[in-house]
Amino acid sequence: MIDSAPLDAGTGFPYHFGMAKAPLHCNVITPERQVLETDAVSVVLPAHDGLIGVLDKRAPLLCELGTGVLRVETDAGKTQQVFVDGGFAQVHKNEITILTERAALAENITSADAHKALDAANAMPAKDEATATAKQRAIARAKAQIAIAGK
């Protein structure tokens, strides 16, 4: 059967070929509230061991998140950034669910507050392994917030 759909000038493929508009659905949830629920064409997750990109029809995934910036691109070309602090991400049938202890939308993070958090983290004592680990996590959180706030 011959497909008579009009062709996309950029790709040469029929318009309906490939990725549909906003095929992914992304939820970011903390113990207190749902921080974000949106449709997306791509998502970049800050996994504990690096970044993971998610597109339409990705194989199922369950991963541990690190501290960092979650990037969600919508079909309008807009990118939303969300600070996340650990937790887990599940990708299944184009549904992305992120469960995290802390999350904040980029527009709710100020550069001044992020720099204050970094100063406080750097001032934390590191007397033993537990306090050194807590200090490192606080510094990582503050640096991620600075990155999302735009320095």
PDB file of N, CA and C in Angstrom, residues 45-50 64-70 82-87 102 137 139-145:
ATOM      1  N   LEU A  45      17.479  12.947  32.289  1.00  0.00           N
ATOM      2  CA  LEU A  45      17.468  12.628  33.717  1.00  0.00           C
ATOM      3  C   LEU A  45      18.873  12.707  34.297  1.00  0.00           C
ATOM      4  N   PRO A  46      19.032  13.310  35.490  1.00  0.00           N
ATOM      5  CA  PRO A  46      20.340  13.291  36.156  1.00  0.00           C
ATOM      6  C   PRO A  46      20.492  12.016  36.992  1.00  0.00           C
ATOM      7  N   ALA A  47      20.877  10.926  36.351  1.00  0.00           N
ATOM      8  CA  ALA A  47      21.065   9.665  37.071  1.00  0.00           C
ATOM      9  C   ALA A  47      22.266   9.782  38.000  1.00  0.00           C
ATOM     10  N   HIS A  48      22.378   8.864  38.934  1.00  0.00           N
ATOM     11  CA  HIS A  48      23.476   8.918  39.904  1.00  0.00           C
ATOM     12  C   HIS A  48      24.837   8.750  39.238  1.00  0.00           C
ATOM     13  N   ASP A  49      24.860   8.160  38.041  1.00  0.00           N
ATOM     14  CA  ASP A  49      26.136   7.907  37.367  1.00  0.00           C
ATOM     15  C   ASP A  49      26.259   8.610  36.018  1.00  0.00           C
ATOM     16  N   GLY A  50      25.433   9.616  35.772  1.00  0.00           N
ATOM     17  CA  GLY A  50      25.507  10.372  34.519  1.00  0.00           C
ATOM     18  C   GLY A  50      24.125  10.729  34.018  1.00  0.00           C
ATOM     19  N   GLU A  64      18.399   5.030  39.630  1.00  0.00           N
ATOM     20  CA  GLU A  64      18.606   5.893  40.787  1.00  0.00           C
ATOM     21  C   GLU A  64      19.028   7.264  40.276  1.00  0.00           C
ATOM     22  N   LEU A  65      18.440   8.300  40.837  1.00  0.00           N
ATOM     23  CA  LEU A  65      18.788   9.662  40.447  1.00  0.00           C
ATOM     24  C   LEU A  65      19.864  10.218  41.356  1.00  0.00           C
ATOM     25  N   GLY A  66      20.645  11.117  40.806  1.00  0.00           N
ATOM     26  CA  GLY A  66      21.594  11.871  41.597  1.00  0.00           C
ATOM     27  C   GLY A  66      21.016  13.252  41.856  1.00  0.00           C
ATOM     28  N   THR A  67      21.861  14.143  42.298  1.00  0.00           N
ATOM     29  CA  THR A  67      21.460  15.533  42.479  1.00  0.00           C
ATOM     30  C   THR A  67      21.803  16.273  41.202  1.00  0.00           C
ATOM     31  N   GLY A  68      20.842  16.987  40.643  1.00  0.00           N
ATOM     32  CA  GLY A  68      21.127  17.691  39.402  1.00  0.00           C
ATOM     33  C   GLY A  68      19.901  18.324  38.792  1.00  0.00           C
ATOM     34  N   VAL A  69      20.019  18.598  37.499  1.00  0.00           N
ATOM     35  CA  VAL A  69      18.984  19.307  36.760  1.00  0.00           C
ATOM     36  C   VAL A  69      18.283  18.343  35.808  1.00  0.00           C
ATOM     37  N   LEU A  70      16.982  18.232  35.956  1.00  0.00           N
ATOM     38  CA  LEU A  70      16.129  17.477  35.048  1.00  0.00           C
ATOM     39  C   LEU A  70      15.707  18.445  33.945  1.00  0.00           C
ATOM     40  N   VAL A  82      14.167  21.434  36.152  1.00  0.00           N
ATOM     41  CA  VAL A  82      13.716  21.131  37.504  1.00  0.00           C
ATOM     42  C   VAL A  82      14.908  20.622  38.299  1.00  0.00           C
ATOM     43  N   PHE A  83      15.155  21.225  39.466  1.00  0.00           N
ATOM     44  CA  PHE A  83      16.179  20.722  40.371  1.00  0.00           C
ATOM     45  C   PHE A  83      15.621  19.483  41.051  1.00  0.00           C
ATOM     46  N   VAL A  84      16.397  18.385  41.034  1.00  0.00           N
ATOM     47  CA  VAL A  84      16.008  17.175  41.762  1.00  0.00           C
ATOM     48  C   VAL A  84      17.169  16.727  42.636  1.00  0.00           C
ATOM     49  N   ASP A  85      16.828  16.184  43.786  1.00  0.00           N
ATOM     50  CA  ASP A  85      17.844  15.753  44.749  1.00  0.00           C
ATOM     51  C   ASP A  85      17.657  14.276  45.065  1.00  0.00           C
ATOM     52  N   GLY A  86      18.240  13.439  44.214  1.00  0.00           N
ATOM     53  CA  GLY A  86      18.166  12.002  44.436  1.00  0.00           C
ATOM     54  C   GLY A  86      16.795  11.443  44.136  1.00  0.00           C
ATOM     55  N   GLY A  87      16.629  10.179  44.469  1.00  0.00           N
ATOM     56  CA  GLY A  87      15.363   9.504  44.244  1.00  0.00           C
ATOM     57  C   GLY A  87      15.475   8.473  43.139  1.00  0.00           C
ATOM     58  N   ARG A 102      13.495  16.020  47.126  1.00  0.00           N
ATOM     59  CA  ARG A 102      13.379  17.471  46.921  1.00  0.00           C
ATOM     60  C   ARG A 102      13.337  17.763  45.434  1.00  0.00           C
ATOM     61  N   ARG A 137      27.152  16.328  49.763  1.00  0.00           N
ATOM     62  CA  ARG A 137      25.791  16.357  49.203  1.00  0.00           C
ATOM     63  C   ARG A 137      25.216  17.767  49.214  1.00  0.00           C
ATOM     64  N   ILE A 139      26.926  20.561  49.094  1.00  0.00           N
ATOM     65  CA  ILE A 139      27.639  21.318  48.053  1.00  0.00           C
ATOM     66  C   ILE A 139      27.082  20.961  46.674  1.00  0.00           C
ATOM     67  N   ALA A 140      26.853  19.680  46.420  1.00  0.00           N
ATOM     68  CA  ALA A 140      26.295  19.247  45.130  1.00  0.00           C
ATOM     69  C   ALA A 140      24.910  19.846  44.903  1.00  0.00           C
ATOM     70  N   ARG A 141      24.074  19.872  45.956  1.00  0.00           N
ATOM     71  CA  ARG A 141      22.740  20.483  45.844  1.00  0.00           C
ATOM     72  C   ARG A 141      22.846  21.960  45.491  1.00  0.00           C
ATOM     73  N   ALA A 142      23.719  22.668  46.198  1.00  0.00           N
ATOM     74  CA  ALA A 142      23.870  24.105  45.961  1.00  0.00           C
ATOM     75  C   ALA A 142      24.398  24.378  44.556  1.00  0.00           C
ATOM     76  N   LYS A 143      25.359  23.593  44.100  1.00  0.00           N
ATOM     77  CA  LYS A 143      25.914  23.792  42.753  1.00  0.00           C
ATOM     78  C   LYS A 143      24.867  23.525  41.675  1.00  0.00           C
ATOM     79  N   ALA A 144      24.032  22.515  41.872  1.00  0.00           N
ATOM     80  CA  ALA A 144      22.960  22.239  40.913  1.00  0.00           C
ATOM     81  C   ALA A 144      21.958  23.389  40.887  1.00  0.00           C
ATOM     82  N   GLN A 145      21.658  23.951  42.054  1.00  0.00           N
ATOM     83  CA  GLN A 145      20.735  25.081  42.109  1.00  0.00           C
ATOM     84  C   GLN A 145      21.343  26.321  41.461  1.00  0.00           C
TER      85      GLN A 145
END
